[in-house]
C-alpha cells in the first residue's frame, strides 16, 4: 500500500472507532484530498482527521467541514423522507424491505458518515399499482425504470423501489436470489428484513457485482468492515456455504484478508496490494472505461470479442419500453409506438446528443480482445469470473 492509501485507511478507521490512528510518515491530507473526494469519503475523512489531531483551522479542513455540514443536512432530510415513506407503507399495508445503505447508515457511529446517493427498498410488484398514488401523495415523481428498479424522486430523496434484489442480467446471482422475497423475514407491521447472515451475503454479493462490473470504491469496503464489527456472532460457516453456491468464496476470502490489512494491522501481500490498487483507482462506483471492458467480457461469454460489440450495439439500438418511456413519454400511453421510437432515436442521437454517440464509440473501442483477456485475468486472480 502507498503512503496515501495507508493514510486514508487510517483516517477512515479513526472515524469509525473514535480512536486516533498513527498516520504514516510523509502523509499529507492536502495531497490525499482529490482521492478522498473522488471516493465520496469527505465526511468520514474529516471526522477521522479531527480524531487524528489534524487542526480544524487548516484551510482544507475548513473546506471539509463545510462539505460535512452539507452531507449532514442531506442525510437528515433523506432519513426523514424515508421514514415518511415507511409510515405510508405501513398505513396502507405495503410490504417493504429496506436494503443496502438504508440499513448501513444505522450501523455507523454517525449516520452522516455513511453517505447515501439513493435509498433502496424491495417491494412486491403485485402491490405496485397501490404504491404509485402513495408515492405521488408524498411528493415523489417517477424518474426511470430499469430491469430491477423503479426510481422515484422528491426534493429530499432519490428512492429506488426494487422489483428484485439482483438484476436479471446478472444471471448467476439472479438464479440464487430470484426476486428476493424468499430471504425476507417479517419484522413488524409490513416491514421485512433478512437474517444478519443473509444480509451480509447480499451486501457482499452487491459489492462483488460492482467490483466485477467495473469497480467499486473504498467506502464500500468500509461498509463490509462496519457490518462485520456490528455483528460479531455471525454464522461464518453458513456465510461461506452460501458464498460457495454463488461461486464467491475465494473472492470473499481475499476480501476478508484485504480488510484485515486495511483496518486490523495485517501485513499486505501481492494480492491485497493488487486489489487495493484496483479499488482506489475505481472511484466511488468504478470508472466508465473499466465498466465498458467488463461489459465486453460479460458479452464475450456469449459471442467472443466481435460478438460482445454486436450485443452492446443491439441492446442500445433496441432497448425496451421500460427503459425509454420516461424519456419518450408518448410510450407511457402508446407503448406500441416503440418501433417508431427505435427508427427516430438514432437520428435524434446524431443531431442532438452527439456526445452520447461518441461515448458509445469509445466503449466499443475499449472492448478489444486484448482488454477483455486482461480483465478476465485480473478477475480470475482475485477469484472472480463471469459464469
Short mmCIF file of C-alpha atoms in Angstrom, two decimals:
data_model
loop_
_atom_site.label_atom_id
_atom_site.label_comp_id
_atom_site.label_asym_id
_atom_site.label_seq_id
_atom_site.Cartn_x
_atom_site.Cartn_y
_atom_site.Cartn_z
CA UNK A 1 0.00 0.00 0.00
CA UNK A 2 1.18 3.52 -0.76
CA UNK A 3 1.57 6.25 1.86
CA UNK A 4 -1.62 7.96 0.64
CA UNK A 5 -3.62 4.70 0.71
CA UNK A 6 -2.35 3.83 4.20
CA UNK A 7 -3.09 7.34 5.45
CA UNK A 8 -6.62 7.37 4.06
CA UNK A 9 -7.48 3.99 5.59
CA UNK A 10 -6.08 5.25 8.91
CA UNK A 11 -8.41 8.26 8.72
CA UNK A 12 -11.39 6.01 7.95
CA UNK A 13 -10.57 3.70 10.85
CA UNK A 14 -10.20 6.69 13.19
CA UNK A 15 -13.63 7.98 12.15
CA UNK A 16 -15.34 4.64 12.77
CA UNK A 17 -13.58 3.65 16.00
CA UNK A 18 -13.12 7.10 17.53
CA UNK A 19 -9.53 6.09 18.31
CA UNK A 20 -6.72 8.12 16.68
CA UNK A 21 -4.57 6.01 14.37
CA UNK A 22 -0.93 6.59 13.55
CA UNK A 23 -0.69 8.36 10.20
CA UNK A 24 2.26 7.21 8.07
CA UNK A 25 5.33 9.41 7.79
CA UNK A 26 5.02 11.75 4.84
CA UNK A 27 1.22 11.59 4.66
CA UNK A 28 -0.31 14.89 3.60
CA UNK A 29 -4.09 15.26 3.68
CA UNK A 30 -3.88 18.01 1.05
CA UNK A 31 -2.31 15.55 -1.38
CA UNK A 32 -4.85 12.87 -0.44
CA UNK A 33 -7.84 15.22 -0.83
CA UNK A 34 -8.59 14.56 -4.54
CA UNK A 35 -8.74 10.80 -3.88
CA UNK A 36 -10.88 11.30 -0.78
CA UNK A 37 -13.31 13.45 -2.78
CA UNK A 38 -13.38 11.06 -5.72
CA UNK A 39 -14.44 8.26 -3.38
CA UNK A 40 -17.08 10.45 -1.67
CA UNK A 41 -15.44 9.99 1.73
CA UNK A 42 -15.11 13.61 2.85
CA UNK A 43 -17.37 13.27 5.91
CA UNK A 44 -15.52 10.16 7.15
CA UNK A 45 -12.11 11.63 6.36
CA UNK A 46 -12.98 14.90 8.13
CA UNK A 47 -14.03 13.18 11.37
CA UNK A 48 -11.04 10.85 11.11
CA UNK A 49 -8.67 13.77 10.60
CA UNK A 50 -10.08 15.58 13.64
CA UNK A 51 -9.67 12.39 15.67
CA UNK A 52 -6.05 12.11 14.50
CA UNK A 53 -5.31 15.68 15.57
CA UNK A 54 -5.18 17.47 12.21
CA UNK A 55 -6.04 21.09 13.11
CA UNK A 56 -9.54 22.24 12.23
CA UNK A 57 -8.05 25.63 11.26
CA UNK A 58 -6.25 24.03 8.31
CA UNK A 59 -7.73 25.52 5.09
CA UNK A 60 -8.53 22.07 3.68
CA UNK A 61 -10.17 21.05 6.95
CA UNK A 62 -12.35 24.16 6.73
CA UNK A 63 -13.38 23.08 3.24
CA UNK A 64 -14.06 19.55 4.50
CA UNK A 65 -16.08 20.97 7.40
CA UNK A 66 -18.39 22.82 5.00
CA UNK A 67 -18.83 19.62 2.99
CA UNK A 68 -19.51 17.69 6.20
CA UNK A 69 -22.25 20.14 7.20
CA UNK A 70 -23.86 19.80 3.78
CA UNK A 71 -23.74 15.98 3.99
CA UNK A 72 -25.26 16.15 7.49
CA UNK A 73 -28.20 18.21 6.24
CA UNK A 74 -28.75 15.93 3.23
CA UNK A 75 -28.58 12.84 5.44
CA UNK A 76 -31.17 14.20 7.87
CA UNK A 77 -33.58 15.10 5.07
CA UNK A 78 -33.11 11.71 3.44
CA UNK A 79 -33.86 9.81 6.63
CA UNK A 80 -36.92 11.93 7.43
CA UNK A 81 -38.29 11.43 3.90
CA UNK A 82 -37.63 7.70 4.15
CA UNK A 83 -39.48 7.48 7.44
CA UNK A 84 -42.48 9.18 5.80
CA UNK A 85 -42.41 6.59 3.03
CA UNK A 86 -42.20 3.72 5.51
CA UNK A 87 -45.04 5.16 7.60
CA UNK A 88 -47.23 5.43 4.49
CA UNK A 89 -46.37 1.85 3.52
CA UNK A 90 -47.30 0.65 7.00
CA UNK A 91 -50.57 2.57 6.93
CA UNK A 92 -51.53 1.09 3.57
CA UNK A 93 -50.32 -2.47 4.16
CA UNK A 94 -47.46 -2.31 1.63
CA UNK A 95 -44.79 -4.95 2.19
CA UNK A 96 -41.28 -3.49 2.06
CA UNK A 97 -37.71 -4.48 2.91
CA UNK A 98 -35.02 -1.77 3.30
CA UNK A 99 -31.72 -2.64 1.62
CA UNK A 100 -28.05 -1.66 1.48
CA UNK A 101 -27.30 1.94 2.54
CA UNK A 102 -30.76 2.34 4.03
CA UNK A 103 -29.71 -0.21 6.66
CA UNK A 104 -25.98 0.54 6.74
CA UNK A 105 -26.44 4.16 7.88
CA UNK A 106 -27.77 2.84 11.19
CA UNK A 107 -24.58 0.84 11.83
CA UNK A 108 -22.19 3.78 11.56
CA UNK A 109 -21.30 5.83 14.67
CA UNK A 110 -22.98 8.82 12.98
CA UNK A 111 -25.44 8.31 10.09
CA UNK A 112 -23.87 11.12 8.06
CA UNK A 113 -20.59 9.20 7.91
CA UNK A 114 -22.30 6.81 5.52
CA UNK A 115 -23.48 8.93 2.59
CA UNK A 116 -26.38 7.58 0.56
CA UNK A 117 -26.94 8.67 -3.02
CA UNK A 118 -30.25 6.82 -3.12
CA UNK A 119 -32.35 4.64 -0.84
CA UNK A 120 -33.06 1.06 -1.88
CA UNK A 121 -36.24 -0.75 -0.82
CA UNK A 122 -37.56 -4.10 -2.04
CA UNK A 123 -41.28 -4.18 -2.82
CA UNK A 124 -43.83 -6.74 -4.03
CA UNK A 125 -44.54 -5.97 -7.69
CA UNK A 126 -48.16 -7.05 -7.36
CA UNK A 127 -48.59 -4.11 -4.95
CA UNK A 128 -47.06 -1.54 -7.29
CA UNK A 129 -50.34 -0.13 -8.59
CA UNK A 130 -51.24 0.59 -4.98
CA UNK A 131 -47.81 2.14 -4.35
CA UNK A 132 -47.98 4.67 -7.21
CA UNK A 133 -50.61 7.01 -5.66
CA UNK A 134 -48.86 6.74 -2.28
CA UNK A 135 -45.59 7.97 -3.79
CA UNK A 136 -47.36 10.79 -5.61
CA UNK A 137 -49.12 11.88 -2.40
CA UNK A 138 -45.70 12.11 -0.69
CA UNK A 139 -44.37 14.47 -3.36
CA UNK A 140 -42.39 11.92 -5.40
CA UNK A 141 -42.29 11.81 -9.19
CA UNK A 142 -41.28 8.78 -11.28
CA UNK A 143 -37.84 9.07 -12.87
CA UNK A 144 -37.00 5.84 -14.65
CA UNK A 145 -37.50 2.10 -14.75
CA UNK A 146 -34.70 -0.43 -15.18
CA UNK A 147 -34.53 -4.20 -15.17
CA UNK A 148 -34.69 -4.36 -11.38
CA UNK A 149 -35.67 -0.89 -10.11
CA UNK A 150 -38.42 1.71 -10.26
CA UNK A 151 -36.95 5.09 -9.37
CA UNK A 152 -38.83 7.96 -7.72
CA UNK A 153 -37.55 11.35 -6.63
CA UNK A 154 -38.70 14.03 -4.21
CA UNK A 155 -36.96 17.22 -3.09
CA UNK A 156 -35.17 15.28 -0.35
CA UNK A 157 -34.74 11.70 -1.52
CA UNK A 158 -33.98 9.59 -4.59
CA UNK A 159 -35.75 6.30 -3.92
CA UNK A 160 -35.21 3.07 -5.82
CA UNK A 161 -38.03 0.59 -5.37
CA UNK A 162 -36.55 -2.79 -6.21
CA UNK A 163 -38.52 -5.31 -8.22
CA UNK A 164 -35.81 -7.84 -7.33
CA UNK A 165 -32.61 -7.93 -5.31
CA UNK A 166 -30.31 -8.53 -8.26
CA UNK A 167 -30.72 -7.55 -11.95
CA UNK A 168 -31.83 -10.50 -14.05
CA UNK A 169 -28.91 -9.93 -16.45
CA UNK A 170 -26.55 -10.92 -13.61
CA UNK A 171 -27.75 -14.43 -14.35
CA UNK A 172 -25.76 -16.43 -11.80
CA UNK A 173 -26.63 -14.16 -8.88
CA UNK A 174 -30.24 -13.80 -10.00
CA UNK A 175 -30.56 -17.59 -10.13
CA UNK A 176 -29.68 -17.64 -6.42
CA UNK A 177 -31.87 -14.71 -5.30
CA UNK A 178 -34.86 -14.64 -7.62
CA UNK A 179 -36.97 -11.64 -6.61
CA UNK A 180 -35.54 -11.89 -3.08
CA UNK A 181 -38.68 -12.41 -1.04
CA UNK A 182 -37.64 -15.96 -0.18
CA UNK A 183 -35.00 -14.38 2.08
CA UNK A 184 -37.38 -11.90 3.73
CA UNK A 185 -38.47 -12.32 7.36
CA UNK A 186 -41.31 -10.24 8.83
CA UNK A 187 -40.07 -7.80 11.48
CA UNK A 188 -43.26 -5.96 12.37
CA UNK A 189 -46.24 -4.48 10.56
CA UNK A 190 -45.34 -4.54 6.86
CA UNK A 191 -41.57 -4.27 7.32
CA UNK A 192 -39.32 -7.19 6.38
CA UNK A 193 -35.63 -7.89 6.82
CA UNK A 194 -33.16 -10.63 6.03
CA UNK A 195 -31.33 -12.54 8.74
CA UNK A 196 -27.96 -10.95 9.66
CA UNK A 197 -26.15 -13.69 7.73
CA UNK A 198 -28.30 -13.35 4.60
CA UNK A 199 -27.99 -9.56 4.82
CA UNK A 200 -24.22 -9.87 4.80
CA UNK A 201 -24.22 -12.36 1.92
CA UNK A 202 -26.40 -9.94 -0.06
CA UNK A 203 -24.20 -6.96 0.88
CA UNK A 204 -21.15 -8.89 -0.29
CA UNK A 205 -22.86 -10.08 -3.49
CA UNK A 206 -23.79 -6.49 -4.33
CA UNK A 207 -20.21 -5.41 -3.58
CA UNK A 208 -18.91 -8.17 -5.86
CA UNK A 209 -21.32 -7.25 -8.66
CA UNK A 210 -19.90 -3.73 -8.80
CA UNK A 211 -16.28 -4.84 -8.34
CA UNK A 212 -16.65 -7.27 -11.23
CA UNK A 213 -18.74 -4.95 -13.43
CA UNK A 214 -16.22 -2.11 -13.44
CA UNK A 215 -15.02 -1.31 -9.93
CA UNK A 216 -16.20 -0.10 -6.54
CA UNK A 217 -14.80 2.38 -4.06
CA UNK A 218 -13.22 2.44 -0.63
CA UNK A 219 -16.34 3.37 1.30
CA UNK A 220 -17.97 0.09 0.26
CA UNK A 221 -15.04 -1.80 1.75
CA UNK A 222 -15.73 0.21 4.92
CA UNK A 223 -19.36 -1.00 4.72
CA UNK A 224 -18.20 -4.62 4.86
CA UNK A 225 -15.89 -3.88 7.79
CA UNK A 226 -18.53 -1.89 9.70
CA UNK A 227 -21.07 -4.67 9.19
CA UNK A 228 -18.67 -7.31 10.50
CA UNK A 229 -17.81 -5.10 13.52
CA UNK A 230 -21.51 -4.69 14.25
CA UNK A 231 -22.31 -8.41 14.00
CA UNK A 232 -19.63 -10.31 15.90
CA UNK A 233 -21.60 -13.57 16.18
CA UNK A 234 -22.38 -14.24 12.53
CA UNK A 235 -22.63 -17.88 11.49
CA UNK A 236 -19.45 -17.88 9.40
CA UNK A 237 -19.96 -21.49 8.24
CA UNK A 238 -23.38 -20.57 6.80
CA UNK A 239 -21.97 -17.47 5.09
CA UNK A 240 -19.21 -19.48 3.45
CA UNK A 241 -21.63 -22.20 2.31
CA UNK A 242 -23.89 -19.64 0.64
CA UNK A 243 -20.98 -17.81 -0.96
CA UNK A 244 -19.72 -21.14 -2.27
CA UNK A 245 -23.11 -21.58 -4.00
CA UNK A 246 -22.63 -18.14 -5.54
CA UNK A 247 -19.05 -19.05 -6.55
CA UNK A 248 -17.79 -16.13 -4.46
CA UNK A 249 -15.96 -17.93 -1.66
CA UNK A 250 -12.44 -17.38 -2.98
CA UNK A 251 -13.10 -13.69 -3.60
CA UNK A 252 -14.67 -13.39 -0.14
CA UNK A 253 -11.58 -14.90 1.48
CA UNK A 254 -9.38 -12.46 -0.42
CA UNK A 255 -11.58 -9.52 0.62
CA UNK A 256 -11.52 -10.61 4.26
CA UNK A 257 -7.74 -10.62 4.09
CA UNK A 258 -7.75 -7.15 2.49
CA UNK A 259 -9.99 -5.85 5.30
CA UNK A 260 -7.51 -7.11 7.92
CA UNK A 261 -4.72 -5.31 6.04
CA UNK A 262 -6.63 -2.03 5.83
CA UNK A 263 -8.11 -1.96 9.31
CA UNK A 264 -6.53 -4.59 11.54
CA UNK A 265 -2.80 -4.18 11.03
CA UNK A 266 -2.17 -7.34 8.98
CA UNK A 267 0.75 -7.42 6.56
CA UNK A 268 -0.08 -6.75 2.91
CA UNK A 269 0.80 -9.20 0.15
CA UNK A 270 0.86 -9.03 -3.64
CA UNK A 271 -2.82 -9.93 -3.97
CA UNK A 272 -4.11 -7.45 -1.36
CA UNK A 273 -1.92 -4.75 -2.93
CA UNK A 274 -3.38 -5.60 -6.36
CA UNK A 275 -6.94 -5.35 -5.03
CA UNK A 276 -6.15 -2.15 -3.14
CA UNK A 277 -4.84 -0.54 -6.32
CA UNK A 278 -7.94 -1.57 -8.26
CA UNK A 279 -10.33 -0.28 -5.59
CA UNK A 280 -8.55 3.05 -5.12
CA UNK A 281 -8.39 3.51 -8.91
CA UNK A 282 -12.11 2.79 -9.26
CA UNK A 283 -13.52 5.90 -7.61
CA UNK A 284 -16.77 5.60 -5.73
CA UNK A 285 -18.64 3.45 -8.29
CA UNK A 286 -15.99 2.45 -10.79
CA UNK A 287 -14.80 4.14 -13.98
CA UNK A 288 -16.60 4.23 -17.33
CA UNK A 289 -13.64 2.66 -19.17
CA UNK A 290 -13.40 -0.17 -16.66
CA UNK A 291 -17.14 -0.78 -16.85
CA UNK A 292 -17.04 -0.93 -20.65
CA UNK A 293 -14.29 -3.57 -20.60
CA UNK A 294 -16.16 -5.66 -18.03
CA UNK A 295 -19.31 -5.38 -20.15
CA UNK A 296 -17.30 -6.58 -23.11
CA UNK A 297 -16.04 -9.55 -21.10
CA UNK A 298 -19.55 -10.47 -19.96
CA UNK A 299 -20.91 -10.23 -23.51
CA UNK A 300 -17.90 -12.14 -24.89
CA UNK A 301 -19.06 -15.15 -22.89
CA UNK A 302 -21.93 -15.29 -25.39
CA UNK A 303 -20.19 -14.43 -28.64
CA UNK A 304 -16.49 -13.62 -28.45
CA UNK A 305 -14.95 -10.15 -28.77
CA UNK A 306 -16.79 -9.24 -32.00
CA UNK A 307 -19.99 -10.75 -30.65
CA UNK A 308 -19.69 -8.66 -27.48
CA UNK A 309 -19.75 -5.50 -29.57
CA UNK A 310 -22.77 -6.68 -31.55
CA UNK A 311 -24.64 -7.45 -28.32
CA UNK A 312 -23.77 -3.97 -27.00
CA UNK A 313 -24.93 -2.23 -30.18
CA UNK A 314 -28.15 -4.28 -30.37
CA UNK A 315 -29.11 -3.55 -26.76
CA UNK A 316 -28.52 0.17 -27.17
CA UNK A 317 -30.27 0.47 -30.52
CA UNK A 318 -33.34 -1.50 -29.43
CA UNK A 319 -33.99 -1.05 -25.69
CA UNK A 320 -37.39 -1.95 -24.29
CA UNK A 321 -40.32 0.28 -23.35
CA UNK A 322 -39.37 0.23 -19.65
CA UNK A 323 -36.05 1.96 -20.41
CA UNK A 324 -37.43 4.50 -22.90
CA UNK A 325 -40.85 5.51 -21.60
CA UNK A 326 -39.59 8.24 -19.27
CA UNK A 327 -37.58 9.98 -21.98
CA UNK A 328 -40.13 9.39 -24.76
CA UNK A 329 -43.25 9.90 -22.67
CA UNK A 330 -45.60 9.03 -25.53
CA UNK A 331 -44.67 5.40 -24.87
CA UNK A 332 -46.36 5.57 -21.47
CA UNK A 333 -49.72 5.94 -23.19
CA UNK A 334 -48.99 4.30 -26.54
CA UNK A 335 -46.35 1.58 -25.96
CA UNK A 336 -46.93 0.05 -29.40
CA UNK A 337 -45.11 3.08 -30.87
CA UNK A 338 -41.83 1.57 -29.64
CA UNK A 339 -40.68 0.52 -33.17
CA UNK A 340 -41.25 4.11 -34.36
CA UNK A 341 -39.08 5.40 -31.50
CA UNK A 342 -36.39 2.88 -32.49
CA UNK A 343 -36.34 4.37 -36.01
CA UNK A 344 -36.32 8.01 -34.87
CA UNK A 345 -33.93 7.65 -31.93
CA UNK A 346 -30.63 7.17 -33.87
CA UNK A 347 -31.25 10.39 -35.83
CA UNK A 348 -32.06 12.25 -32.61
CA UNK A 349 -28.85 10.93 -31.06
CA UNK A 350 -26.73 12.03 -34.02
CA UNK A 351 -28.17 15.55 -34.22
CA UNK A 352 -28.96 16.33 -30.56
CA UNK A 353 -26.77 14.02 -28.48
CA UNK A 354 -23.57 13.59 -30.46
CA UNK A 355 -21.56 13.38 -27.25
CA UNK A 356 -23.53 10.28 -26.30
CA UNK A 357 -22.77 8.69 -29.69
CA UNK A 358 -19.05 9.32 -29.23
CA UNK A 359 -19.20 7.85 -25.73
CA UNK A 360 -20.72 4.66 -27.13
CA UNK A 361 -17.96 4.56 -29.76
CA UNK A 362 -15.31 4.88 -27.06
CA UNK A 363 -16.86 2.00 -25.12
CA UNK A 364 -16.88 -0.18 -28.25
CA UNK A 365 -13.22 0.65 -28.88
CA UNK A 366 -12.40 -0.48 -25.35
CA UNK A 367 -13.98 -3.90 -25.97
CA UNK A 368 -10.87 -5.20 -27.71
CA UNK A 369 -9.78 -8.81 -27.32
CA UNK A 370 -6.63 -7.62 -25.54
CA UNK A 371 -8.58 -5.62 -22.96
CA UNK A 372 -11.10 -8.42 -22.48
CA UNK A 373 -8.35 -11.01 -21.92
CA UNK A 374 -6.58 -8.73 -19.44
CA UNK A 375 -9.80 -8.12 -17.48
CA UNK A 376 -10.52 -11.86 -17.40
CA UNK A 377 -7.07 -12.49 -15.90
CA UNK A 378 -7.49 -9.65 -13.38
CA UNK A 379 -10.75 -11.10 -12.13
CA UNK A 380 -9.54 -14.69 -12.06
CA UNK A 381 -6.53 -13.60 -9.99
CA UNK A 382 -8.83 -12.46 -7.15
CA UNK A 383 -11.30 -15.34 -7.51
CA UNK A 384 -13.95 -13.91 -9.83
CA UNK A 385 -15.33 -14.78 -13.23
CA UNK A 386 -18.41 -14.17 -15.36
CA UNK A 387 -20.21 -17.51 -15.30
#
